[in-house]
Tab-separated table of C-alpha atoms in Angstrom:
chain	number	residue	atom	x	y	z
A	1	MET	CA	-32.557	76.759	28.946
A	2	THR	CA	-33.390	80.354	28.093
A	3	ARG	CA	-32.230	80.992	24.375
A	4	ILE	CA	-30.186	84.441	24.403
A	5	THR	CA	-30.549	86.792	21.204
A	6	GLY	CA	-28.885	89.743	20.394
A	7	ASN	CA	-25.689	91.102	19.288
A	8	PRO	CA	-23.891	87.963	17.710
A	9	HIS	CA	-20.344	88.845	19.062
A	10	LEU	CA	-21.789	89.222	22.364
A	11	ILE	CA	-23.693	85.868	22.115
A	12	LYS	CA	-20.654	84.221	21.078
A	13	LYS	CA	-18.746	85.758	23.867
A	14	ILE	CA	-21.311	84.562	26.654
A	15	ASN	CA	-21.458	81.120	25.053
A	16	LYS	CA	-17.570	81.025	25.155
A	17	SER	CA	-17.614	81.657	28.869
A	18	LEU	CA	-20.244	79.357	29.573
A	19	VAL	CA	-18.328	76.566	27.887
A	20	LEU	CA	-14.898	77.575	29.632
A	21	ASP	CA	-16.680	77.784	33.079
A	22	MET	CA	-18.340	74.407	32.368
A	23	ILE	CA	-15.167	72.736	31.553
A	24	LYS	CA	-13.290	74.243	34.492
A	25	SER	CA	-15.800	73.401	37.059
A	26	GLN	CA	-17.010	69.931	35.634
A	27	GLY	CA	-14.316	68.717	33.615
A	28	PRO	CA	-13.331	66.418	32.335
A	29	LEU	CA	-16.174	66.578	29.811
A	30	SER	CA	-16.711	65.463	26.247
A	31	ARG	CA	-17.921	67.736	23.546
A	32	ALA	CA	-21.249	65.916	23.474
A	33	GLU	CA	-21.704	66.512	27.080
A	34	ILE	CA	-21.282	70.060	26.985
A	35	SER	CA	-23.314	70.367	24.315
A	36	GLN	CA	-26.096	68.369	26.229
A	37	ARG	CA	-25.663	70.590	29.584
A	38	SER	CA	-25.624	73.693	27.734
A	39	GLY	CA	-28.029	73.513	25.491
A	40	LEU	CA	-25.789	74.762	22.571
A	41	ASN	CA	-25.528	72.479	19.277
A	42	LYS	CA	-22.449	70.322	18.772
A	43	GLY	CA	-21.130	72.568	15.735
A	44	THR	CA	-21.026	75.673	18.094
A	45	VAL	CA	-19.418	73.470	20.881
A	46	SER	CA	-16.693	72.313	18.772
A	47	SER	CA	-15.884	75.931	17.415
A	48	LEU	CA	-15.810	77.385	20.660
A	49	VAL	CA	-13.746	74.544	22.005
A	50	LYS	CA	-11.272	74.852	19.161
A	51	GLU	CA	-10.765	78.631	20.007
A	52	LEU	CA	-10.265	77.640	23.695
A	53	MET	CA	-7.619	75.175	22.970
A	54	ASP	CA	-5.883	77.642	20.467
A	55	GLU	CA	-5.826	79.979	23.558
A	56	GLU	CA	-4.400	76.864	25.576
A	57	LEU	CA	-6.838	77.332	28.187
A	58	VAL	CA	-8.299	73.992	27.336
A	59	TYR	CA	-6.563	70.787	26.245
A	60	GLU	CA	-7.436	66.833	25.390
A	61	ILE	CA	-6.546	64.093	27.747
A	62	GLY	CA	-7.575	61.148	25.891
A	63	GLN	CA	-10.705	59.069	25.583
A	64	GLY	CA	-13.573	58.495	27.877
A	65	GLU	CA	-16.047	55.581	28.327
A	66	SER	CA	-18.559	54.971	25.423
A	67	SER	CA	-22.069	53.456	25.788
A	68	GLY	CA	-21.757	52.695	22.246
A	69	GLY	CA	-19.910	53.682	18.964
A	70	ARG	CA	-16.607	56.114	19.160
A	71	ARG	CA	-15.186	56.760	22.479
A	72	PRO	CA	-15.526	60.410	23.365
A	73	VAL	CA	-12.477	62.814	23.694
A	74	LEU	CA	-12.182	64.510	27.135
A	75	LEU	CA	-11.516	67.955	27.790
A	76	LEU	CA	-9.895	69.783	30.744
A	77	PHE	CA	-9.151	73.361	31.840
A	78	ASN	CA	-5.490	74.215	31.665
A	79	GLU	CA	-5.124	75.689	34.932
A	80	LYS	CA	-1.327	76.351	34.311
A	81	ALA	CA	-1.814	78.833	31.417
A	82	GLY	CA	-1.116	81.617	33.703
A	83	TYR	CA	-0.741	82.827	37.391
A	84	ALA	CA	-2.321	85.208	39.727
A	85	ILE	CA	-0.794	87.034	42.631
A	86	GLY	CA	-3.004	87.742	45.735
A	87	ILE	CA	-2.068	89.963	48.363
A	88	ASP	CA	-3.528	90.228	51.998
A	89	LEU	CA	-2.498	93.629	53.214
A	90	GLY	CA	-3.041	93.516	57.251
A	91	VAL	CA	-2.274	96.114	59.631
A	92	HIS	CA	1.262	94.676	60.528
A	93	TYR	CA	1.786	91.965	57.751
A	94	ILE	CA	1.754	91.209	54.049
A	95	ILE	CA	0.617	87.630	52.932
A	96	GLY	CA	1.186	87.185	49.232
A	97	VAL	CA	0.281	83.902	47.427
A	98	LEU	CA	1.104	82.863	43.827
A	99	THR	CA	-1.839	80.959	42.586
A	100	ASP	CA	-2.695	78.891	39.134
A	101	LEU	CA	-5.946	79.327	37.256
A	102	GLN	CA	-7.802	77.239	39.877
A	103	GLY	CA	-6.887	79.087	42.794
A	104	ASN	CA	-4.089	76.508	43.946
A	105	ILE	CA	-1.373	78.166	45.908
A	106	ILE	CA	1.944	77.548	44.118
A	107	LYS	CA	3.954	79.727	46.299
A	108	GLU	CA	3.659	82.193	49.373
A	109	LYS	CA	5.585	84.843	50.948
A	110	GLN	CA	4.777	86.485	54.475
A	111	THR	CA	6.444	89.793	55.753
A	112	LYS	CA	5.901	91.666	58.889
A	113	PHE	CA	6.258	95.425	59.168
A	114	PRO	CA	6.350	97.897	62.317
A	115	GLN	CA	5.993	101.176	60.317
A	116	LYS	CA	2.833	101.992	58.576
A	117	ASP	CA	3.721	105.069	56.366
A	118	TYR	CA	2.605	104.155	52.908
A	119	SER	CA	5.855	104.560	50.934
A	120	THR	CA	7.506	101.827	53.277
A	121	VAL	CA	4.630	99.474	52.916
A	122	LEU	CA	4.367	99.908	49.163
A	123	THR	CA	8.256	98.950	48.966
A	124	LEU	CA	7.512	95.935	50.834
A	125	ILE	CA	4.406	95.119	48.684
A	126	LYS	CA	6.455	95.533	45.737
A	127	GLU	CA	9.354	93.250	46.970
A	128	THR	CA	6.680	90.497	47.968
A	129	ILE	CA	5.290	90.564	44.349
A	130	ASN	CA	8.871	90.398	42.619
A	131	GLU	CA	9.777	87.404	44.837
A	132	LEU	CA	6.740	85.587	43.831
A	133	ILE	CA	7.079	86.514	40.230
A	134	ALA	CA	10.517	85.191	40.264
A	135	LEU	CA	9.284	81.822	41.563
A	136	MET	CA	6.515	81.897	38.715
A	137	PRO	CA	6.912	78.839	36.235
A	138	GLU	CA	6.790	79.870	32.554
A	139	SER	CA	3.328	79.553	30.991
A	140	ARG	CA	1.219	80.887	28.051
A	141	TYR	CA	0.144	84.193	29.977
A	142	GLY	CA	2.324	84.728	32.275
A	143	LEU	CA	1.243	86.833	35.388
A	144	ILE	CA	-2.503	87.684	34.563
A	145	GLY	CA	-3.138	90.375	37.277
A	146	ILE	CA	-2.440	91.186	40.829
A	147	GLY	CA	-5.078	91.496	43.576
A	148	LEU	CA	-4.954	93.133	46.930
A	149	GLY	CA	-7.284	92.866	49.814
A	150	VAL	CA	-6.980	95.876	52.321
A	151	PRO	CA	-8.323	96.664	55.711
A	152	GLY	CA	-10.497	99.705	54.437
A	153	ILE	CA	-13.023	101.345	52.278
A	154	VAL	CA	-12.332	100.838	48.698
A	155	ASP	CA	-14.462	102.622	45.991
A	156	LYS	CA	-15.633	101.267	42.589
A	157	GLU	CA	-12.567	102.458	40.766
A	158	GLY	CA	-10.216	100.427	43.406
A	159	ARG	CA	-9.196	103.654	45.190
A	160	LEU	CA	-8.500	103.069	48.884
A	161	LEU	CA	-10.494	106.116	50.698
A	162	PHE	CA	-9.910	105.085	54.084
A	163	ALA	CA	-8.076	102.635	56.068
A	164	PRO	CA	-8.233	103.951	59.660
A	165	ASN	CA	-6.120	101.095	61.529
A	166	LEU	CA	-3.449	101.818	58.935
A	167	GLY	CA	-3.911	105.745	59.061
A	168	TRP	CA	-4.291	106.067	55.312
A	169	LYS	CA	-6.677	108.271	53.418
A	170	ASP	CA	-7.274	108.507	49.612
A	171	ILE	CA	-4.224	106.152	48.474
A	172	PRO	CA	-4.017	105.514	44.698
A	173	LEU	CA	-2.527	101.917	45.555
A	174	LYS	CA	-4.078	100.446	42.218
A	175	GLN	CA	-2.693	103.125	40.019
A	176	ASP	CA	0.882	102.908	41.701
A	177	LEU	CA	0.949	98.995	41.322
A	178	GLU	CA	-0.208	99.241	37.664
A	179	SER	CA	2.399	101.464	36.871
A	180	LEU	CA	4.963	99.223	38.351
A	181	PHE	CA	3.955	95.894	37.085
A	182	HIS	CA	1.897	96.736	33.779
A	183	VAL	CA	-0.721	94.421	34.535
A	184	PRO	CA	-4.400	94.405	35.668
A	185	VAL	CA	-4.759	95.378	39.542
A	186	ILE	CA	-7.719	94.860	41.580
A	187	ILE	CA	-8.174	96.347	44.897
A	188	ASP	CA	-10.956	95.188	47.120
A	189	ASN	CA	-11.923	95.266	50.922
A	190	GLU	CA	-9.964	92.342	52.605
A	191	ALA	CA	-13.244	90.921	54.241
A	192	ASN	CA	-14.881	90.812	50.783
A	193	ALA	CA	-12.080	88.970	49.513
A	194	GLY	CA	-12.026	86.531	52.668
A	195	ALA	CA	-15.794	85.815	52.241
A	196	TYR	CA	-15.101	85.022	48.395
A	197	GLY	CA	-12.119	82.915	49.305
A	198	GLU	CA	-14.098	80.828	51.687
A	199	LYS	CA	-16.925	80.504	49.167
A	200	ARG	CA	-14.706	79.510	46.367
A	201	LYS	CA	-12.117	77.287	48.173
A	202	GLY	CA	-12.904	77.092	52.188
A	203	ALA	CA	-15.713	76.202	54.298
A	204	GLY	CA	-18.505	77.976	52.424
A	205	GLN	CA	-18.292	76.215	49.100
A	206	SER	CA	-21.984	74.640	49.698
A	207	SER	CA	-23.780	77.536	51.268
A	208	TYR	CA	-25.593	80.610	49.795
A	209	ASN	CA	-25.863	82.700	52.723
A	210	ILE	CA	-22.605	83.264	54.521
A	211	ILE	CA	-21.226	85.723	57.001
A	212	TYR	CA	-17.294	85.910	57.001
A	213	ILE	CA	-15.797	87.543	60.233
A	214	SER	CA	-12.170	88.735	59.537
A	215	ALA	CA	-11.068	89.039	62.982
A	216	GLY	CA	-7.565	90.342	62.951
A	217	MET	CA	-6.153	93.624	64.437
A	218	GLY	CA	-9.608	95.099	63.251
A	219	ILE	CA	-12.751	93.513	62.420
A	220	GLY	CA	-14.146	93.366	58.740
A	221	VAL	CA	-17.335	91.348	57.780
A	222	GLY	CA	-17.913	90.159	54.088
A	223	PHE	CA	-21.480	88.992	53.076
A	224	ILE	CA	-22.404	86.075	50.566
A	225	LEU	CA	-26.141	86.580	50.235
A	226	ASN	CA	-28.022	84.379	47.705
A	227	GLY	CA	-24.878	83.074	46.351
A	228	GLU	CA	-23.309	86.457	45.423
A	229	LEU	CA	-20.841	88.993	47.199
A	230	TYR	CA	-22.937	91.820	48.619
A	231	ARG	CA	-21.197	95.050	48.443
A	232	GLY	CA	-23.894	97.734	49.072
A	233	THR	CA	-24.869	100.886	47.038
A	234	ASN	CA	-21.450	102.349	46.702
A	235	GLY	CA	-19.381	98.957	47.433
A	236	PHE	CA	-18.839	100.201	50.923
A	237	SER	CA	-20.719	97.277	52.735
A	238	GLY	CA	-19.076	95.070	55.496
A	239	GLU	CA	-17.689	97.782	57.896
A	240	SER	CA	-19.346	95.839	60.729
A	241	GLY	CA	-16.262	96.047	62.902
A	242	HIS	CA	-17.402	99.698	63.503
A	243	MET	CA	-21.152	98.763	64.763
A	244	ILE	CA	-21.654	100.181	68.138
A	245	ILE	CA	-21.664	97.648	71.093
A	246	GLU	CA	-20.582	100.025	74.042
A	247	VAL	CA	-22.902	103.148	73.748
A	248	ASP	CA	-20.429	105.022	76.233
A	249	GLY	CA	-17.470	103.082	75.129
A	250	LEU	CA	-13.896	103.582	74.143
A	251	PRO	CA	-12.907	106.118	71.269
A	252	CYS	CA	-12.094	104.401	67.903
A	253	ARG	CA	-9.685	105.492	65.071
A	254	CYS	CA	-12.759	105.821	62.515
A	255	GLY	CA	-14.070	108.896	64.565
A	256	SER	CA	-16.552	106.934	66.787
A	257	ILE	CA	-17.007	105.311	69.974
A	258	GLY	CA	-17.788	101.882	71.379
A	259	CYS	CA	-17.017	100.136	68.131
A	260	TRP	CA	-17.111	96.242	68.030
A	261	GLU	CA	-13.393	95.841	66.983
A	262	LEU	CA	-12.171	97.760	69.895
A	263	TYR	CA	-13.605	94.861	72.121
A	264	ALA	CA	-13.203	91.828	69.834
A	265	SER	CA	-10.165	91.864	67.791
A	266	GLU	CA	-6.427	90.768	68.030
A	267	GLN	CA	-5.743	94.452	68.902
A	268	ALA	CA	-8.202	94.291	72.081
A	269	LEU	CA	-6.405	91.105	73.158
A	270	LEU	CA	-2.996	92.498	72.925
A	271	GLU	CA	-4.360	95.567	74.910
A	272	GLY	CA	-5.800	93.341	77.312
A	273	ALA	CA	-2.888	91.249	77.964
A	274	LYS	CA	-0.567	94.571	78.462
A	275	PRO	CA	-1.575	94.565	82.489
A	276	ILE	CA	-0.807	91.021	82.687
A	277	LEU	CA	2.434	90.602	80.965
A	278	SER	CA	5.233	92.774	81.336
A	279	ASP	CA	7.250	92.014	78.227
A	280	GLU	CA	6.201	92.721	74.564
A	281	VAL	CA	3.026	90.351	73.755
A	282	SER	CA	1.832	89.093	70.402
A	283	LEU	CA	-0.852	86.529	69.589
A	284	GLU	CA	1.411	83.943	69.299
A	285	LYS	CA	2.869	84.406	72.684
A	286	LEU	CA	-0.348	84.507	74.108
A	287	ILE	CA	-1.608	81.099	72.449
A	288	GLU	CA	1.559	79.428	73.843
A	289	LEU	CA	0.620	80.717	77.486
A	290	ALA	CA	-2.633	79.556	76.857
A	291	GLU	CA	-1.621	76.297	75.866
A	292	SER	CA	0.354	76.223	79.122
A	293	LYS	CA	-3.047	76.679	80.853
A	294	ARG	CA	-2.337	80.000	82.452
A	295	GLN	CA	-5.765	80.875	83.828
A	296	GLU	CA	-5.623	84.744	83.418
A	297	ILE	CA	-4.584	84.461	79.416
A	298	THR	CA	-7.485	81.744	78.946
A	299	SER	CA	-9.867	84.205	80.760
A	300	LEU	CA	-8.682	87.021	78.572
A	301	PHE	CA	-9.201	84.820	75.305
A	302	GLY	CA	-12.678	83.893	76.655
A	303	ARG	CA	-13.628	87.694	77.132
A	304	ILE	CA	-12.760	88.380	73.589
A	305	GLY	CA	-14.806	85.502	72.419
A	306	ASN	CA	-17.648	86.852	74.526
A	307	TYR	CA	-17.465	90.110	72.528
A	308	LEU	CA	-17.103	88.498	69.382
A	309	GLY	CA	-20.282	86.396	70.244
A	310	ILE	CA	-22.342	89.505	70.651
A	311	GLY	CA	-21.462	91.190	67.423
A	312	ILE	CA	-22.037	87.847	65.649
A	313	ASN	CA	-25.456	87.575	67.473
A	314	ASN	CA	-26.373	90.959	66.069
A	315	LEU	CA	-25.353	89.823	62.460
A	316	ILE	CA	-27.311	86.495	63.043
A	317	ASN	CA	-30.506	88.100	63.766
A	318	THR	CA	-30.087	90.786	61.217
A	319	PHE	CA	-28.989	88.654	58.142
A	320	ASN	CA	-30.493	85.209	59.002
A	321	PRO	CA	-27.577	83.430	57.487
A	322	GLU	CA	-26.973	79.667	57.205
A	323	GLN	CA	-23.265	79.886	57.860
A	324	VAL	CA	-20.966	82.048	59.921
A	325	ILE	CA	-17.270	81.663	59.225
A	326	ILE	CA	-14.469	83.163	61.389
A	327	GLY	CA	-11.357	83.679	59.980
A	328	ASN	CA	-8.108	85.810	59.952
A	329	ARG	CA	-5.478	85.718	62.852
A	330	LEU	CA	-7.889	85.360	65.793
A	331	SER	CA	-9.022	82.061	64.089
A	332	MET	CA	-5.843	80.392	65.429
A	333	ALA	CA	-7.089	80.904	68.975
A	334	LYS	CA	-10.349	78.804	68.260
A	335	GLN	CA	-10.099	76.478	71.132
A	336	TRP	CA	-10.082	79.410	73.823
A	337	ILE	CA	-12.561	81.796	72.196
A	338	PHE	CA	-15.249	79.370	70.197
A	339	PRO	CA	-17.039	78.313	73.699
A	340	ALA	CA	-17.496	81.991	74.719
A	341	ILE	CA	-19.092	82.709	71.292
A	342	GLN	CA	-21.153	79.313	71.384
A	343	GLN	CA	-22.686	80.548	74.841
A	344	VAL	CA	-23.440	84.023	73.644
A	345	ILE	CA	-25.484	82.620	70.675
A	346	ALA	CA	-27.208	79.879	72.854
A	347	GLN	CA	-28.353	82.565	75.456
A	348	ARG	CA	-29.013	85.746	73.288
A	349	THR	CA	-29.680	84.910	69.576
A	350	LEU	CA	-33.244	84.693	68.668
A	351	PRO	CA	-34.377	80.870	68.753
A	352	TYR	CA	-35.473	80.637	64.940
A	353	HIS	CA	-32.341	82.462	63.657
A	354	ARG	CA	-29.941	80.178	65.449
A	355	THR	CA	-31.660	76.883	64.665
A	356	ASN	CA	-30.111	76.199	61.416
A	357	VAL	CA	-27.152	78.578	61.429
A	358	ASP	CA	-23.836	76.702	61.191
A	359	ILE	CA	-20.830	78.761	63.123
A	360	GLN	CA	-17.359	77.460	62.428
A	361	PHE	CA	-13.803	78.575	61.747
A	362	SER	CA	-11.896	78.769	58.364
A	363	ASN	CA	-10.203	76.025	57.120
A	364	LEU	CA	-8.197	78.429	55.086
A	365	SER	CA	-6.842	79.804	58.326
A	366	ILE	CA	-4.944	82.975	57.279
A	367	TYR	CA	-5.265	82.645	53.513
A	368	SER	CA	-8.840	83.410	53.178
A	369	THR	CA	-8.307	87.029	51.847
A	370	ALA	CA	-5.251	86.259	49.774
A	371	LEU	CA	-6.896	83.237	47.937
A	372	GLY	CA	-10.238	85.444	47.448
A	373	ILE	CA	-8.521	88.447	45.764
A	374	SER	CA	-6.764	85.902	43.605
A	375	PHE	CA	-9.937	84.582	42.532
A	376	PHE	CA	-11.087	88.116	41.839
A	377	VAL	CA	-8.021	88.313	39.443
A	378	ILE	CA	-8.348	84.977	37.736
A	379	GLU	CA	-12.410	85.571	37.134
A	380	ASP	CA	-11.583	88.953	35.739
A	381	PHE	CA	-8.730	87.538	33.249
A	382	LEU	CA	-11.181	84.399	32.001
A	383	LYS	CA	-14.153	86.872	31.298
A	384	LYS	CA	-12.156	88.980	28.718
A	385	GLY	CA	-13.173	88.128	25.398
A	386	GLU	CA	-9.399	88.631	24.106
A	387	ARG	CA	-6.269	87.838	25.819
A	388	ILE	CA	-2.962	89.037	25.093
A	389	GLU	CA	0.289	87.053	25.898
A	390	VAL	CA	2.159	88.414	29.030
A	391	PHE	CA	5.622	87.375	29.909
A	392	LEU	CA	7.326	88.434	33.084
């Protein structure tokens, strides 16, 4: 292991983070095992473990097996030391989850909203968070932070610059929530959060190059490249829903024409169903009709799958990923859209690129974004050198 030299306080902080992450991801471990795997001497490990135990982030669970001599005391990460809230803000819905420090969902809350004005939606977000806080068990650190995945462009300061499907521009969402709840708030693009949720808890845990397709009312894309979330120069990557697939196509809310999401999203599905059905349509209603084998509805799903496949083909040919994961609400219609996607990839994707790529649907279903943004909050909390107790 490379020896780190420099500021002693910084070195200690790095070593402490290393020990905590090792116990969190590989525990139960003994102090001797941590020393052996990390390259840190036993005295340093014992000192850092004592600090982590004093902070109630680590605890002893008893003795392990011995190869001779005293049986070692084993250590585990205390996932109940605090809780995070992750919010997936969709175009017409809010999904909120309360998670422990391992990202396990403790409670959830879902809300739908017809109106998109900011004040109305902010009130609903506030109500969702308050309901989850009311259900939160007691712990050392209480609520450690709140994360929101949003369908739009977010700058590095967490300001929502543009959300075309909500009709929002330059929204101080982070500032507003921090003033309401007095805990750290992280705002990120929902597809970035979804990609990270899949990497940490979903279908992408063993992959290093992942393209996550968030197929909802719009389309967002998150990229995990070489094991890391790719954000681009200004943090604006992933707006692949606005890649042009029809040169003289339909006008988009973003100001362009022919964007991918106009043809391959839940909104495109609903628009396509209007001439077929006289009553109000929803994804759930269309799935119900497809299950009853109504031909024009299954054909409509197939058309959406075909357009999804065209965009996925472009991304595979460009990035050569090992895995493509399709998530968000359209993933509920897998059985009707996946065959069309597979056909497009088989016919149009470069043979060298499609040979080893694994295309699958999210096993987190609609929770990828909420879980991913919760992981951002958890990791931000655990990286901090000094922690304060928060009781909410």
